[in-house]
Short mmCIF file of C-alpha atoms and ligand atoms in Angstrom, two decimals:
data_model
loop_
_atom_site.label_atom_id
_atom_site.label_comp_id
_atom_site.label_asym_id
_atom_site.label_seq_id
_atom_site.Cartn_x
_atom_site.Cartn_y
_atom_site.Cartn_z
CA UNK A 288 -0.36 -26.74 -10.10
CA UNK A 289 -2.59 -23.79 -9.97
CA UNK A 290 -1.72 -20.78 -7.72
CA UNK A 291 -4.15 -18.38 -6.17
CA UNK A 292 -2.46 -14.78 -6.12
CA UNK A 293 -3.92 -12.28 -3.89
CA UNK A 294 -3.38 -8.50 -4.45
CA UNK A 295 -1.72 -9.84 -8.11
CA UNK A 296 -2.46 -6.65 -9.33
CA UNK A 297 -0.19 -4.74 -7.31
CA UNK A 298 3.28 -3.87 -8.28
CA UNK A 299 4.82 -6.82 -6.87
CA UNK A 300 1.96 -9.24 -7.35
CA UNK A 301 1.19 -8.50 -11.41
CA UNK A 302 5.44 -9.04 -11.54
CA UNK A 303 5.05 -12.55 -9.34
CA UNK A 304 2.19 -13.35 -12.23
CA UNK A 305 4.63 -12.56 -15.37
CA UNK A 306 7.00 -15.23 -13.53
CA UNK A 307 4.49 -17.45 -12.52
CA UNK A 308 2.96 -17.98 -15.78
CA UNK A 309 6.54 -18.00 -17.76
CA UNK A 310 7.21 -21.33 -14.92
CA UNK A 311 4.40 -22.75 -16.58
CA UNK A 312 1.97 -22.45 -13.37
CA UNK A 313 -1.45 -21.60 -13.50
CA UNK A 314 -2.49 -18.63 -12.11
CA UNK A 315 -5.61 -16.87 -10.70
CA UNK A 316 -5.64 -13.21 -9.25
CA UNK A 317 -7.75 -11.82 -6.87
CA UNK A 318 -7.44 -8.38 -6.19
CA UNK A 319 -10.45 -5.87 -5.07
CA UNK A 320 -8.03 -2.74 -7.07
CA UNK A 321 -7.93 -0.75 -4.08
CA UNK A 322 -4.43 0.38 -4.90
CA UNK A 323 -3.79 -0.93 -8.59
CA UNK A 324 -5.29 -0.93 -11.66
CA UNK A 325 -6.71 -3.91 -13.70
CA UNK A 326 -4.74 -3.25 -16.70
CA UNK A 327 -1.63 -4.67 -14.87
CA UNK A 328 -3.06 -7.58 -15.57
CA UNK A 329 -3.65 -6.89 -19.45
CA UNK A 330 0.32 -6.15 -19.51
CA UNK A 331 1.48 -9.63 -17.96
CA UNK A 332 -0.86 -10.98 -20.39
CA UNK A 333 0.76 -8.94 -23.27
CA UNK A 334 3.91 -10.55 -22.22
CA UNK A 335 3.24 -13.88 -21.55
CA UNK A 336 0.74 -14.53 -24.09
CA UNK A 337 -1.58 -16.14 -21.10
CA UNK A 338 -5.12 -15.17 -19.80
CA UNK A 339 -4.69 -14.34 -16.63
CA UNK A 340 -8.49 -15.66 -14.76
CA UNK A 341 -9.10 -12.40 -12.42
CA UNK A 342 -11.92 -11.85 -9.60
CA UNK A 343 -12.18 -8.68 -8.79
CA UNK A 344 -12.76 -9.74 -4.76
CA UNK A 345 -11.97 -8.35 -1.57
CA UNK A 346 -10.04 -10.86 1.03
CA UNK A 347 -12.85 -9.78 3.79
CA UNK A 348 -15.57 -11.36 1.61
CA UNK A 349 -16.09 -14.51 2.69
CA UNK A 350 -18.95 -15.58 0.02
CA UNK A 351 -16.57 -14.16 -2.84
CA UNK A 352 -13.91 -16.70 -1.40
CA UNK A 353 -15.89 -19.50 -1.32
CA UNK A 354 -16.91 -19.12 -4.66
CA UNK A 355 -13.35 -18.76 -5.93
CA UNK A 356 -12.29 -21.71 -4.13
CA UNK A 357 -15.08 -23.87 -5.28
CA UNK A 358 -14.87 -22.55 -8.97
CA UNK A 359 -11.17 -22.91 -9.14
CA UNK A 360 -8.30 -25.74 -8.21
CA UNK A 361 -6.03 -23.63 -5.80
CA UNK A 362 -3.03 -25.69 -4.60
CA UNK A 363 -1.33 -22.71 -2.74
CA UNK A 364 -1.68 -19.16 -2.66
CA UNK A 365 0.58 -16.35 -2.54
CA UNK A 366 -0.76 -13.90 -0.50
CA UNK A 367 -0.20 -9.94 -1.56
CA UNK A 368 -2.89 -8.42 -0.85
CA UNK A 369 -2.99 -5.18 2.15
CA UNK A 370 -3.08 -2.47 2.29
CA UNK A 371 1.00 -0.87 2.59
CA UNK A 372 1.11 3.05 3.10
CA UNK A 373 2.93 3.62 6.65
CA UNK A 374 1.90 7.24 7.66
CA UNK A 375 -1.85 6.07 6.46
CA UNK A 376 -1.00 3.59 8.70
CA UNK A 377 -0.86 5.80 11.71
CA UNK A 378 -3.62 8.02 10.70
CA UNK A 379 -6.11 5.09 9.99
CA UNK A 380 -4.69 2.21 12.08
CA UNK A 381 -8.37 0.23 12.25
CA UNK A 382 -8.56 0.47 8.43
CA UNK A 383 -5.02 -1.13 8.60
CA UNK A 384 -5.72 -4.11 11.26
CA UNK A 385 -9.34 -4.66 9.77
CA UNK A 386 -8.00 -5.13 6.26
CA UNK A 387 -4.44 -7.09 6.66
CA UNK A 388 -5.30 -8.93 9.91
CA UNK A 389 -9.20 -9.50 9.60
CA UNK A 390 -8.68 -10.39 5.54
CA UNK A 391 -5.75 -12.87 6.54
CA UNK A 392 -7.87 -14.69 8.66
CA UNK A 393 -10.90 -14.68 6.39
CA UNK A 394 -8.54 -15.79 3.94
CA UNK A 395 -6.90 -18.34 5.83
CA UNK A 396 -10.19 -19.80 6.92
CA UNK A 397 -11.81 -20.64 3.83
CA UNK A 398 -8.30 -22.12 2.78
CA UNK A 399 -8.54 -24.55 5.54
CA UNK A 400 -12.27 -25.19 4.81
CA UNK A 401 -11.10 -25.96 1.14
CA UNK A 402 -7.73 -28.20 1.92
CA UNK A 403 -5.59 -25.72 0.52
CA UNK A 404 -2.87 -25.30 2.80
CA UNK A 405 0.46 -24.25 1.13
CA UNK A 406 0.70 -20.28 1.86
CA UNK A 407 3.33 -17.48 0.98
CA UNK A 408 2.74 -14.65 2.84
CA UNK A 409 4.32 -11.12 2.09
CA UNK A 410 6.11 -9.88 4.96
CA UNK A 411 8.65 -6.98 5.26
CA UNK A 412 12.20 -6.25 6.82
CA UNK A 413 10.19 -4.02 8.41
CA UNK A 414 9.52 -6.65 11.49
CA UNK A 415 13.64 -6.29 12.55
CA UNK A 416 12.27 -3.27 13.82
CA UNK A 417 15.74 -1.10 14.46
CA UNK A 418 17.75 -4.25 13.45
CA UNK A 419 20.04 -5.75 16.17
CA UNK A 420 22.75 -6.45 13.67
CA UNK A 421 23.43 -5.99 10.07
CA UNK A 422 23.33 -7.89 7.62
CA UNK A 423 20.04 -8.93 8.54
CA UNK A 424 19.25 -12.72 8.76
CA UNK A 425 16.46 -14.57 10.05
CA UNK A 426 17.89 -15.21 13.28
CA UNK A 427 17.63 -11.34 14.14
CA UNK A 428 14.81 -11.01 16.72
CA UNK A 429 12.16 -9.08 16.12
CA UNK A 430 11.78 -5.48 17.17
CA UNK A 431 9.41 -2.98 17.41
CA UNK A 432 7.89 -1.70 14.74
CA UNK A 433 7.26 2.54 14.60
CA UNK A 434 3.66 1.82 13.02
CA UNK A 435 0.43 0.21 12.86
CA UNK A 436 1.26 -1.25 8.96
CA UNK A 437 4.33 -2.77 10.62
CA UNK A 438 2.73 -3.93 13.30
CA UNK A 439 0.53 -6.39 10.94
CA UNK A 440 3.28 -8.01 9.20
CA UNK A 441 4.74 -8.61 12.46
CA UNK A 442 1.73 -10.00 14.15
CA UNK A 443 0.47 -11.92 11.15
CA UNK A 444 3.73 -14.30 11.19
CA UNK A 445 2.63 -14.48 14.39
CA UNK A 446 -0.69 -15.57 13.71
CA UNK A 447 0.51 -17.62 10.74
CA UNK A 448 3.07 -19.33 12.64
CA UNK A 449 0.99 -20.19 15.10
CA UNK A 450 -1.46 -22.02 12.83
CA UNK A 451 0.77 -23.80 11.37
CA UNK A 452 1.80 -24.94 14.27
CA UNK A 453 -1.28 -25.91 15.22
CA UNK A 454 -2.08 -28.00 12.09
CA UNK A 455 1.30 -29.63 10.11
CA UNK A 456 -0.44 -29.83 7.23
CA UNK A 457 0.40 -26.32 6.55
CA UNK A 458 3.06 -25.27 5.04
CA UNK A 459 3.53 -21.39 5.24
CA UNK A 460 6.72 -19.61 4.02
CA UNK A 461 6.74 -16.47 5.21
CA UNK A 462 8.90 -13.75 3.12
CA UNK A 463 10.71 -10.81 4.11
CA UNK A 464 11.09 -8.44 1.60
CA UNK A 465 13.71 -5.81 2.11
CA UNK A 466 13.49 -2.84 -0.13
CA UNK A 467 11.78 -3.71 -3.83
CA UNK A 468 12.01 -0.82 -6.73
CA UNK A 469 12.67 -1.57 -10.63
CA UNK A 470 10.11 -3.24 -13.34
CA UNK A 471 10.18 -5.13 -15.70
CA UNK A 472 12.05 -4.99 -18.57
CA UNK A 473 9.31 -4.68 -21.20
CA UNK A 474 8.86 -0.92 -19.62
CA UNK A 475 5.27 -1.78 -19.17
CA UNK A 476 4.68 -2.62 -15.82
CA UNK A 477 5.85 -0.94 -12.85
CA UNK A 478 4.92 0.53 -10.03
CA UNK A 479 2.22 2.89 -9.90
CA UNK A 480 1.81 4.95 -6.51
CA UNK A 481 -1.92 6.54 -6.01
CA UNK A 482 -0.59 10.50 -5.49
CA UNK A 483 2.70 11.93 -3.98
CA UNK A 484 4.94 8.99 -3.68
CA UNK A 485 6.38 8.31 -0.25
CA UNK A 486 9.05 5.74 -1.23
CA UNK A 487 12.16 6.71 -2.77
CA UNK A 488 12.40 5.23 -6.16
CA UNK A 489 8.72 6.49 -7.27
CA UNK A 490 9.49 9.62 -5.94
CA UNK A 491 12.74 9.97 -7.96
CA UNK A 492 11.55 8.74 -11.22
CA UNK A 493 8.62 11.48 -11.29
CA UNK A 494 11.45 14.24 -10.01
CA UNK A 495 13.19 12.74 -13.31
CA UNK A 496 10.16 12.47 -15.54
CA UNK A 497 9.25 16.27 -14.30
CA UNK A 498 6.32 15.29 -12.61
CA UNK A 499 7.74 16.81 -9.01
CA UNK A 500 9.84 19.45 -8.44
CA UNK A 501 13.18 17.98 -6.61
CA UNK A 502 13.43 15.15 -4.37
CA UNK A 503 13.98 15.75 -0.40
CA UNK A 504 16.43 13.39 0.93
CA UNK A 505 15.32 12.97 4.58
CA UNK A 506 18.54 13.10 6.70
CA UNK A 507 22.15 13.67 5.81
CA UNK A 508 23.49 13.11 9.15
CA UNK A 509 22.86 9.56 9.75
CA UNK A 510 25.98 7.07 10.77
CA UNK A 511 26.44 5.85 7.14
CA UNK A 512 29.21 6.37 4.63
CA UNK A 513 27.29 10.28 3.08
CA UNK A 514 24.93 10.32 6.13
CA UNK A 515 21.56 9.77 3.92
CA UNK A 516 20.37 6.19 4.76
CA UNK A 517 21.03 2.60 3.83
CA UNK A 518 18.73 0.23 2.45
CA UNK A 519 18.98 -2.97 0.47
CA UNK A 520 16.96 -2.21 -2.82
CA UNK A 521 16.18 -5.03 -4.58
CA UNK A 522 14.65 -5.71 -8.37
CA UNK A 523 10.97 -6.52 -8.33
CA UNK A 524 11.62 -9.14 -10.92
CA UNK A 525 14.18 -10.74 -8.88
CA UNK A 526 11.65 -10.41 -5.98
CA UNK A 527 9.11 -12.12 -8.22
CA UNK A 528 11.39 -15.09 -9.56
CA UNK A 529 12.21 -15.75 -5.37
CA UNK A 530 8.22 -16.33 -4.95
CA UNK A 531 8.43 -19.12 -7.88
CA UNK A 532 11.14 -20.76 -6.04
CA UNK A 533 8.69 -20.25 -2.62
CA UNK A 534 5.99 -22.07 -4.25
CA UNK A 535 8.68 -24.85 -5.91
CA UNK A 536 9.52 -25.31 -2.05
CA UNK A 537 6.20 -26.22 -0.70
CA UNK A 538 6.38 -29.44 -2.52
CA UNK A 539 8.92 -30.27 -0.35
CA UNK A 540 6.31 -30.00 2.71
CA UNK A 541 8.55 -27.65 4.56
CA UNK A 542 6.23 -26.63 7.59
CA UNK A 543 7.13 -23.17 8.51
CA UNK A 544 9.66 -20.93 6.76
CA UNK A 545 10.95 -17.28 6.92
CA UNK A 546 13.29 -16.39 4.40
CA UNK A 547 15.34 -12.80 3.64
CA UNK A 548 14.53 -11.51 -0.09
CA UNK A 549 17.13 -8.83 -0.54
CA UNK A 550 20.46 -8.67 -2.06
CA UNK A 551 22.64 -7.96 0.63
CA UNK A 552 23.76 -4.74 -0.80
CA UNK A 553 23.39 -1.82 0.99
CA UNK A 554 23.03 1.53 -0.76
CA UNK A 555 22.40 5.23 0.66
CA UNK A 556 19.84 7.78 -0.95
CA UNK A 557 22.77 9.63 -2.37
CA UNK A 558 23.91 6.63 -4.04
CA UNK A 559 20.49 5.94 -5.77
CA UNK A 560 20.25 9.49 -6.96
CA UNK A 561 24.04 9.05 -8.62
CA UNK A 562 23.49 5.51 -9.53
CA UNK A 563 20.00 6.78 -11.42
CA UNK A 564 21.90 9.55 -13.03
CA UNK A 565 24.20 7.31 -14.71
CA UNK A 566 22.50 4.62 -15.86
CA UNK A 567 19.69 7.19 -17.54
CA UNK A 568 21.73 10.73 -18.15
CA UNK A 569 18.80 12.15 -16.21
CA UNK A 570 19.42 14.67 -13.61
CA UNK A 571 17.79 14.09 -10.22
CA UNK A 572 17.62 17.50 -8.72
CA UNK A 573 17.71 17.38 -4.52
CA UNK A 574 17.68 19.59 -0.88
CA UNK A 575 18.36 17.63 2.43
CA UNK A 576 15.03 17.62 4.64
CA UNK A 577 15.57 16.24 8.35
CA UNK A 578 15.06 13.13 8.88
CA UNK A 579 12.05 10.99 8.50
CA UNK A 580 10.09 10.45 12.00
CA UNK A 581 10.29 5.95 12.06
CA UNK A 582 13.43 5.49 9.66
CA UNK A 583 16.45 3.65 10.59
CA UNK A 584 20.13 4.55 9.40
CA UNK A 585 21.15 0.88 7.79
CA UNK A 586 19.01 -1.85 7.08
CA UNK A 587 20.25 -4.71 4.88
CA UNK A 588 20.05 -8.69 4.48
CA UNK A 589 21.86 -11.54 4.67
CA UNK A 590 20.22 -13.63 2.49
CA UNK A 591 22.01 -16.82 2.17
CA UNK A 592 19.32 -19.08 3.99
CA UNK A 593 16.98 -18.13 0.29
CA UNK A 594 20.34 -19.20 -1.37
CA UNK A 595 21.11 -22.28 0.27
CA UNK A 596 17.09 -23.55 1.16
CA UNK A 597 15.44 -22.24 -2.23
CA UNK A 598 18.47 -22.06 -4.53
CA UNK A 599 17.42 -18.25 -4.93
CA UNK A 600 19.88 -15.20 -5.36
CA UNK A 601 18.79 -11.80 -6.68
CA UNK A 602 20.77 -11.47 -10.13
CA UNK A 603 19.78 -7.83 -10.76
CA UNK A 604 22.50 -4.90 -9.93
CA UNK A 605 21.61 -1.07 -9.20
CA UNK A 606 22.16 -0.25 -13.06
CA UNK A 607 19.17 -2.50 -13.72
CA UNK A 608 16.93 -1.26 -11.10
CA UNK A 609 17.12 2.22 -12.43
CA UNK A 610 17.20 1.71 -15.78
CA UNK A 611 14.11 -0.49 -15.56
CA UNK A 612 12.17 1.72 -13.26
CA UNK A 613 13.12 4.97 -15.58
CA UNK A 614 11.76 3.14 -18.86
CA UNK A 615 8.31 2.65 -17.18
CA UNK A 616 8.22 6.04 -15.96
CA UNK A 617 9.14 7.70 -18.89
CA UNK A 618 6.97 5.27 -21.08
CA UNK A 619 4.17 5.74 -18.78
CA UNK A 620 4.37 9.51 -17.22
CA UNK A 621 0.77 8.18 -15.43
CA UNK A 622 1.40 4.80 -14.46
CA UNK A 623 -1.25 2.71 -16.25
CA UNK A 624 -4.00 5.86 -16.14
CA UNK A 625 -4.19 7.11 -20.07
P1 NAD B 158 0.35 -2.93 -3.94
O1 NAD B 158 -0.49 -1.97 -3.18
O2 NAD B 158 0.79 -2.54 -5.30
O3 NAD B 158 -0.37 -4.35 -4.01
C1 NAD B 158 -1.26 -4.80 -3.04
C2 NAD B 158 -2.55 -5.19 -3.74
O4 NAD B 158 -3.49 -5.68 -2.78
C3 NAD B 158 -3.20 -4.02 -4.46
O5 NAD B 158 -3.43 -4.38 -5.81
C4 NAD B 158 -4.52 -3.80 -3.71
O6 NAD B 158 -5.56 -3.35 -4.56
C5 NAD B 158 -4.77 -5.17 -3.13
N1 NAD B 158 -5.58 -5.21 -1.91
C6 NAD B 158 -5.43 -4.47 -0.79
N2 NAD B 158 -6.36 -4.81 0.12
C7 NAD B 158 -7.12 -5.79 -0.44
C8 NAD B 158 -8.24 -6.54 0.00
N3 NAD B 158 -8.80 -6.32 1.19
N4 NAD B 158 -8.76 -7.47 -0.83
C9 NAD B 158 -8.23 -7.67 -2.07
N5 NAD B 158 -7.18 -6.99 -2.53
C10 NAD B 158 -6.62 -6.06 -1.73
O7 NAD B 158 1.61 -3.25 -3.03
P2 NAD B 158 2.93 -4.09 -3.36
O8 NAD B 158 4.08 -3.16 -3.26
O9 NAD B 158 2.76 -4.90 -4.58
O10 NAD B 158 2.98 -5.01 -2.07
C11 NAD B 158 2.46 -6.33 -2.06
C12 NAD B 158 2.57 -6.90 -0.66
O11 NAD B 158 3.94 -6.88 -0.26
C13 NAD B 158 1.81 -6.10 0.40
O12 NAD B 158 1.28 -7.00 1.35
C14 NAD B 158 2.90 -5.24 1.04
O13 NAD B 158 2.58 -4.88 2.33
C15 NAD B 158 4.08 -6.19 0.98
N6 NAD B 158 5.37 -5.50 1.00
C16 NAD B 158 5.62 -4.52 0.07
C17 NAD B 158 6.84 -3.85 0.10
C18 NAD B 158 7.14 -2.76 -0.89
O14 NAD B 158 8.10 -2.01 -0.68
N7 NAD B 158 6.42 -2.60 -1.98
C19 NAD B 158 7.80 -4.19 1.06
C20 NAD B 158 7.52 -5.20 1.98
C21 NAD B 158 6.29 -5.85 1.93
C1 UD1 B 159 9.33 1.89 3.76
C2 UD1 B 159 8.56 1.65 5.03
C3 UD1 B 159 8.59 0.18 5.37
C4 UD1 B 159 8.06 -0.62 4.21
C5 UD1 B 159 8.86 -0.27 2.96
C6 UD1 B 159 8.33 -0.93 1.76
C7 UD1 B 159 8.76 3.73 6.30
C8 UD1 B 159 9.26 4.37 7.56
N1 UD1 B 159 9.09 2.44 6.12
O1 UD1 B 159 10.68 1.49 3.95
O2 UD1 B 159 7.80 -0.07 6.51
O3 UD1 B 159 8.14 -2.00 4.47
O4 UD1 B 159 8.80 1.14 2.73
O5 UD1 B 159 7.07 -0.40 1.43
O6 UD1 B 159 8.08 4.37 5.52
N2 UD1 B 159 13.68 8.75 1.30
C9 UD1 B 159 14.02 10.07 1.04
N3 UD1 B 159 13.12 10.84 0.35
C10 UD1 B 159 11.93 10.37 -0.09
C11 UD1 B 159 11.59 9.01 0.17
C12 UD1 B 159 12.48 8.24 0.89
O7 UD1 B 159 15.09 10.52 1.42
O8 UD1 B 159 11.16 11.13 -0.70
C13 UD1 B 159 14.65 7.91 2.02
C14 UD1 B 159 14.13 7.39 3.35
O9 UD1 B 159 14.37 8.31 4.38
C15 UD1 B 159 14.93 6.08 3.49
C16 UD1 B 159 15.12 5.62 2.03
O10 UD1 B 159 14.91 6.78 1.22
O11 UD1 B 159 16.20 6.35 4.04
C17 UD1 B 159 14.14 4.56 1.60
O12 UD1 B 159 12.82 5.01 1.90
P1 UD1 B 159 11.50 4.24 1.40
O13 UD1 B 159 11.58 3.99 -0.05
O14 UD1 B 159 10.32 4.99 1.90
O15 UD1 B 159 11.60 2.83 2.11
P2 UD1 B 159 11.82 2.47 3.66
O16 UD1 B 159 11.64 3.64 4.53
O17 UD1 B 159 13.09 1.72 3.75
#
């Protein structure tokens, strides 16, 4: 079975390759390196000992997709690629609707056109919104989202649901990723932010690695047990093995499915920083800022429907995240730029 994977060389999508490839699937990447680098890509291969078949395409390309999917055998695709930055988001909200919503329905198109219709689509915990309850499972409506990058994993399960609907020859498992940081154990892949990083993980590895100054924790008097904020962080490898298991399930002809990828663990900014200064001896210097405009106190998952339905559980602790993540930084001071 041979697996087109979109935006596979992005931090989560080169990971999803390593695992694909070590399941024995075939893989082909198309990415158009907006926001990675191609050597990603050289690094799975260093670790699997597999070419990895890469078009460097964009998803709004129509012609490029047609060739791919007449060149190649794509039985499903997992579907990475978008752009992910929130407060570019809200600056540049077109750019953000053109490429995610416009490129998922270029995308989807040609699929059709080519009887390929098994998709995993990467959404985000960010559709809860302001979560009604916590742990988060599926069955937690919707909410409103504080931004236009939000807005287009919301309305593209939307869209996505609705075609499947449409048409049961679909099957589209839609995935809602809660908080991913960590790499992979090699120490040469990871996640490699274009600038000043705005998540929290990036950020505090280059504090660490003495890249940036100190870290600014934004809030310390949110309802949680410090006051810094709760999320559920989960390993990107973990992250990666639950899209094998995604793919495994479309055999199964499953029609539509949303499934939680977190760990259930909540854990507050001030528990990263100490967690990171155990497991690497590395101080993580800090000042509270106020709070973020758009972030929540608490968000975290229930995610025993991805146990029960896809026999996945993230097997990773906190330890492991930062360890991981701190070996690629400090391996790699410039991500994969010499
Ligand atoms: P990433 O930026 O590292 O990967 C996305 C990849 O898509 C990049 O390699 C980029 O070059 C590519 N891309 C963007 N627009 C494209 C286009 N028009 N055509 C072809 N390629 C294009 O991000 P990531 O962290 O690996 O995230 C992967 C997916 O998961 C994204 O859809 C993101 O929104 C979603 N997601 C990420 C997180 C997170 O915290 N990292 C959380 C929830 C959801
Ligand atoms: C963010 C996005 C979310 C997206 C997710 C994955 C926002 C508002 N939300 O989630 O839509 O799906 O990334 O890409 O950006 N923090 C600091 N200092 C920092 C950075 C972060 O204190 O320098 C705090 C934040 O306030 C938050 C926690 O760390 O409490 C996690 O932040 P971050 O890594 O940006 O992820 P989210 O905001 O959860």
């Amino acid at each position: 079975m041979s697996i087109l994977v979109t935006g596979g060389a992005g931090f989560i999508g080169s990971h999803t390759v390593v695992e694909l490839q070590e399941a024995g699937y075939d893989v082909v990447v198309l990415d158009n390196l907006s926001n990675s680098n191609v050597k990603s890509l050289e690094r799975v291969e260093a670790i699997t000992g597999k070419k990895v078949p890469f078009y460097k395409a964009d998803i709004l390309d129509r012609e490029a997709l047609e060739e791919i999917f007449s060149k190649e055998t794509v039985e499903a695709v997992i579907h990475f690629a978008g752009l992910k930055a929130v407060g570019e988001s809200v600056q540049k909200p077109w750019e953000y609707y053109e490429n995610n919503i416009a490129g998922t329905l270029t995308l989807v198109d040609v699929m059709r056109k080519h009887g390929v219709k098994n998709l995993i689509f990467s959404s985000s915990a960010t559709v809860y919104g302001d979560p009604a309850f916590i742990p988060i499972t599926e069955q937690c409506p919707k909410g409103q989202c504080t931004n236009p990058y939000g807005w287009t994993k919301s309305m593209l399960e939307q869209i996505l649901s609705d075609i499947q609907k449409a048409d049961q020859e679909w099957n589209v498992i839609l995935l809602r990723y809660f908080n991913p940081i960590g790499a992979h154990k090699s120490g040469t892949m990871g996640e490699n932010p274009n600038g000043i990083p705005n998540n929290l993980m990036p950020y505090v590895t280059q504090v660490a690695v003495g890249k940036l100054k100190e870290l600014g924790i934004f809030g310390n008097d949110y309802d949680t047990h410090d006051g810094t904020g709760v999320r559920d962080f989960i390993h990107v490898v973990d992250l990666a093995k639950g899209h094998v298991k995604a793919v495994k399930k479309t055999e199964e002809k499953p029609g539509l499915k949303i499934y939680n990828l977190g760990t259930g663990v909540g854990y507050s900014v001030l528990d990263i920083v100490n967690n990171f200064e155990a497991a690497t001896g590395v101080k993580v210097p800090y000042v509270f800022k106020p709070r973020r405009p758009g972030d929540i106190a608490t968000c975290y998952s229930d995610a025993t429907l991805a146990k029960e339905e896809l026999g996945w559980v993230a097997e990773y602790g906190i330890r492991e995240m930062c360890e991981d993540a701190w070996r690629w930084q400090k391996n790699n001071p410039n991500g994969y730029d010499e």
